[in-house]
Tab-separated table of C-alpha atoms in Angstrom:
chain	number	residue	atom	x	y	z
A	1	MET	CA	67.208	-25.998	-46.677
A	2	PRO	CA	65.874	-23.082	-45.388
A	3	ILE	CA	65.745	-19.625	-46.613
A	4	ARG	CA	68.449	-17.237	-45.169
A	5	THR	CA	68.396	-14.283	-47.198
A	6	ASN	CA	66.106	-11.596	-47.631
A	7	ARG	CA	66.125	-11.759	-51.537
A	8	GLY	CA	65.193	-15.075	-51.613
A	9	ARG	CA	62.382	-14.179	-49.515
A	10	ALA	CA	61.113	-11.955	-51.605
A	11	ALA	CA	61.381	-14.369	-54.839
A	12	VAL	CA	59.305	-17.052	-52.606
A	13	TYR	CA	56.719	-13.945	-51.617
A	14	ARG	CA	56.487	-13.119	-55.587
A	15	ARG	CA	55.119	-16.593	-56.328
A	16	LEU	CA	52.980	-16.815	-53.900
A	17	TRP	CA	51.364	-13.857	-54.837
A	18	GLY	CA	51.869	-13.706	-58.668
A	19	TRP	CA	50.307	-17.803	-58.342
A	20	PRO	CA	46.480	-16.674	-58.112
A	21	LEU	CA	47.396	-13.721	-61.279
A	22	ARG	CA	48.487	-16.828	-63.550
A	23	SER	CA	44.864	-18.436	-64.923
A	24	THR	CA	42.021	-17.331	-64.965
A	25	THR	CA	41.271	-20.436	-62.499
A	26	HIS	CA	43.943	-19.574	-60.612
A	27	LEU	CA	41.889	-16.339	-59.848
A	28	THR	CA	39.074	-18.180	-59.292
A	29	ILE	CA	40.081	-21.047	-56.472
A	30	SER	CA	42.505	-17.514	-54.589
A	31	LEU	CA	39.071	-15.627	-54.234
A	32	VAL	CA	36.994	-18.784	-52.895
A	33	VAL	CA	39.380	-19.827	-50.600
A	34	LEU	CA	39.230	-15.702	-49.275
A	35	ALA	CA	36.191	-16.438	-48.901
A	36	VAL	CA	35.402	-19.363	-47.072
A	37	LEU	CA	38.566	-17.731	-44.587
A	38	MET	CA	37.027	-14.571	-43.967
A	39	ILE	CA	33.302	-16.726	-43.485
A	40	ALA	CA	34.891	-18.865	-40.891
A	41	ALA	CA	36.948	-15.717	-39.326
A	42	GLY	CA	33.237	-14.173	-39.164
A	43	VAL	CA	31.472	-17.431	-37.051
A	44	LEU	CA	34.276	-17.907	-34.539
A	45	ILE	CA	35.590	-14.386	-33.616
A	46	PRO	CA	33.242	-13.423	-32.170
A	47	LYS	CA	32.619	-17.129	-30.176
A	48	VAL	CA	36.291	-16.637	-29.257
A	49	ILE	CA	36.095	-12.439	-28.422
A	50	GLY	CA	32.501	-13.323	-27.024
A	51	ASP	CA	31.118	-12.278	-22.427
A	52	THR	CA	33.294	-15.143	-20.804
A	53	ASN	CA	31.041	-13.982	-17.651
A	54	PRO	CA	29.077	-16.816	-16.225
A	55	ARG	CA	25.915	-14.735	-15.453
A	56	THR	CA	25.660	-13.739	-18.988
A	57	GLY	CA	24.598	-15.825	-21.660
A	58	ARG	CA	25.148	-14.777	-25.708
A	59	ALA	CA	26.982	-11.643	-26.293
A	60	GLY	CA	25.069	-8.728	-26.019
A	61	GLN	CA	22.410	-10.274	-23.902
A	62	ILE	CA	22.586	-10.177	-20.443
A	63	SER	CA	20.993	-13.209	-17.890
A	64	VAL	CA	19.463	-13.003	-14.264
A	65	ASN	CA	19.768	-14.788	-11.538
A	66	PRO	CA	16.834	-14.996	-9.662
A	67	ASP	CA	19.224	-15.249	-6.272
A	68	ASP	CA	20.626	-12.289	-6.999
A	69	GLY	CA	21.040	-9.434	-4.600
A	70	LYS	CA	18.845	-11.967	-1.892
A	71	ALA	CA	21.163	-12.514	1.330
A	72	ALA	CA	22.368	-15.956	1.420
A	73	ALA	CA	20.905	-18.514	4.403
A	74	PRO	CA	22.873	-19.744	7.648
A	75	GLY	CA	25.463	-22.795	6.097
A	76	GLY	CA	26.180	-20.385	3.104
A	77	SER	CA	22.934	-21.869	1.182
A	78	SER	CA	20.698	-18.851	-0.133
A	79	ARG	CA	16.897	-19.663	0.283
A	80	THR	CA	13.962	-18.801	-2.377
A	81	THR	CA	10.017	-18.752	-2.313
A	82	SER	CA	8.555	-19.392	-5.439
A	83	GLY	CA	4.884	-18.601	-6.024
A	84	PRO	CA	3.808	-15.231	-6.952
A	85	LEU	CA	4.847	-11.877	-4.116
A	86	PRO	CA	2.258	-10.542	-1.955
A	87	THR	CA	0.739	-7.927	-1.889
A	88	ARG	CA	0.856	-4.449	0.065
A	89	LEU	CA	-3.115	-5.282	0.925
A	90	SER	CA	-3.047	-8.681	2.227
A	91	GLU	CA	-6.630	-8.684	3.298
A	92	PRO	CA	-9.097	-7.090	1.752
A	93	ARG	CA	-10.932	-3.610	3.034
A	94	GLU	CA	-14.600	-3.972	4.393
A	95	SER	CA	-16.661	-2.412	2.946
A	96	PRO	CA	-19.807	-0.208	4.653
A	97	THR	CA	-22.282	-2.109	6.712
A	98	THR	CA	-25.933	-0.783	6.189
A	99	ALA	CA	-27.706	-0.762	9.315
A	100	PRO	CA	-31.153	0.034	11.128
A	101	PRO	CA	-30.832	3.982	11.313
A	102	ASN	CA	-28.771	5.320	14.797
A	103	GLY	CA	-31.575	6.830	16.666
A	104	ASP	CA	-28.709	9.405	18.149
A	105	ALA	CA	-27.554	9.910	14.179
A	106	MET	CA	-31.340	11.002	13.682
A	107	ARG	CA	-32.133	13.477	16.828
A	108	VAL	CA	-28.027	15.039	15.546
A	109	ALA	CA	-29.184	15.954	11.814
A	110	GLU	CA	-32.918	16.997	14.043
A	111	GLN	CA	-31.290	19.078	15.880
A	112	PHE	CA	-28.650	20.106	13.452
A	113	ALA	CA	-32.024	21.235	10.522
A	114	ALA	CA	-33.186	23.553	14.582
A	115	ALA	CA	-29.691	25.779	14.721
A	116	TRP	CA	-29.430	25.833	10.766
A	117	VAL	CA	-33.302	27.565	10.887
A	118	ASN	CA	-32.519	29.038	13.807
A	119	HIS	CA	-31.183	33.092	12.989
A	120	PRO	CA	-32.878	35.800	13.844
A	121	GLN	CA	-32.944	39.256	12.604
A	122	GLY	CA	-29.548	40.342	14.015
A	123	ILE	CA	-28.084	37.397	14.780
A	124	THR	CA	-23.904	37.071	13.317
A	125	ASN	CA	-22.699	34.424	11.460
A	126	GLU	CA	-20.180	33.712	15.423
A	127	GLN	CA	-23.556	33.691	17.253
A	128	TRP	CA	-25.894	31.157	14.919
A	129	LEU	CA	-21.961	29.128	14.039
A	130	ALA	CA	-22.280	28.708	17.955
A	131	GLY	CA	-25.785	27.589	17.299
A	132	LEU	CA	-24.254	24.692	15.400
A	133	LYS	CA	-20.965	23.980	16.392
A	134	PRO	CA	-22.394	21.120	19.318
A	135	PHE	CA	-23.864	19.031	16.336
A	136	SER	CA	-20.868	19.751	13.354
A	137	THR	CA	-17.761	17.387	13.558
A	138	ASP	CA	-14.292	20.553	13.785
A	139	GLU	CA	-13.853	20.401	10.053
A	140	PHE	CA	-17.403	21.073	8.399
A	141	LEU	CA	-17.291	23.869	10.647
A	142	PRO	CA	-15.474	26.340	9.364
A	143	THR	CA	-17.252	26.405	5.732
A	144	MET	CA	-19.680	27.512	7.518
A	145	SER	CA	-18.207	30.809	8.829
A	146	THR	CA	-18.935	33.184	5.154
A	147	VAL	CA	-22.910	32.038	5.294
A	148	ASP	CA	-24.674	35.365	6.185
A	149	PRO	CA	-27.610	34.014	8.422
A	150	ALA	CA	-29.519	36.648	6.573
A	151	ASN	CA	-29.624	34.260	3.953
A	152	ILE	CA	-31.243	31.332	5.141
A	153	PRO	CA	-33.976	30.614	3.077
A	154	ALA	CA	-36.656	29.284	6.565
A	155	THR	CA	-36.873	30.126	9.260
A	156	ARG	CA	-38.547	25.942	10.911
A	157	ILE	CA	-38.838	22.937	10.487
A	158	THR	CA	-41.999	21.194	9.820
A	159	GLY	CA	-41.697	17.239	10.292
A	160	GLN	CA	-39.194	14.072	11.450
A	161	PRO	CA	-36.047	13.655	9.572
A	162	VAL	CA	-36.299	10.605	7.582
A	163	PRO	CA	-33.087	8.240	6.768
A	164	ILE	CA	-32.387	8.196	3.500
A	165	THR	CA	-29.301	5.638	3.738
A	166	SER	CA	-27.888	4.181	6.988
A	167	LEU	CA	-24.739	2.598	7.619
A	168	THR	CA	-22.843	1.577	11.167
A	169	SER	CA	-20.985	4.882	10.294
A	170	SER	CA	-22.801	7.598	8.711
A	171	LEU	CA	-26.367	8.116	8.028
A	172	GLU	CA	-27.783	10.469	5.356
A	173	ALA	CA	-31.015	12.174	6.656
A	174	GLU	CA	-33.565	14.550	4.967
A	175	VAL	CA	-35.450	17.107	6.874
A	176	PRO	CA	-38.156	19.351	5.784
A	177	THR	CA	-38.637	22.984	6.340
A	178	ASP	CA	-39.816	26.035	5.090
A	179	GLY	CA	-38.107	26.521	2.907
A	180	PRO	CA	-35.644	23.810	1.077
A	181	LYS	CA	-35.164	20.231	2.281
A	182	LEU	CA	-32.516	19.713	4.462
A	183	SER	CA	-29.927	15.984	3.242
A	184	ILE	CA	-27.369	15.715	6.047
A	185	THR	CA	-25.099	13.311	6.305
A	186	VAL	CA	-24.169	12.284	9.883
A	187	VAL	CA	-21.103	10.120	10.786
A	188	SER	CA	-19.961	8.555	13.859
A	189	THR	CA	-17.196	10.135	15.667
A	190	ASN	CA	-14.742	9.666	18.937
A	191	VAL	CA	-16.757	12.413	20.758
A	192	GLY	CA	-20.221	10.720	18.826
A	193	TRP	CA	-22.354	11.292	16.554
A	194	ARG	CA	-21.415	14.567	14.140
A	195	VAL	CA	-22.856	16.156	11.057
A	196	SER	CA	-20.238	16.325	8.607
A	197	ALA	CA	-21.881	17.580	5.736
A	198	PHE	CA	-24.821	19.130	4.798
A	199	ASP	CA	-27.005	20.168	1.507
A	200	GLN	CA	-30.394	21.893	0.499
A	201	ALA	CA	-31.803	18.941	-0.996
A	202	GLY	CA	-34.561	21.806	-2.777
């Protein structure tokens, strides 16, 4: 027969809460049951309330679908490719190729050296640069604009240019003077061979 009064329910609750305190055995059984319930809750609750998103695996871990972000092909299917992705450079760059010294490049190196040592007394920097201009690249010539021709330690060429390195598109030659040797780099441009750098080899 169901309990219909609050006083009857209170009596039942007192008996249930008082049962573990009746003896040490009852208390031990109650603690064991409570521990089992807590362990079961700790195992079951994460599974029940865990992430149900099909794109994720276990709770807190996100799995990546390799097809994400790819456009679907006609018909609703997506196409994937296997293997490593191509690198930015699909073809290796060609390395410089050695070649016999180009006669035109050698002549330009000699003509540049002849213009470099040509600095009669009183010549201005502008006049001296005008002699170098036909044999120099447009980028290199401005670097000579601060040179005082009166300080150049040579007045004439004393020998033929000697090739040091020779490639298909550039050449380095040494030109002897009555001062330092000139190490001259000549490059191939769309207007012919031109000097792009030089140094005094000593």
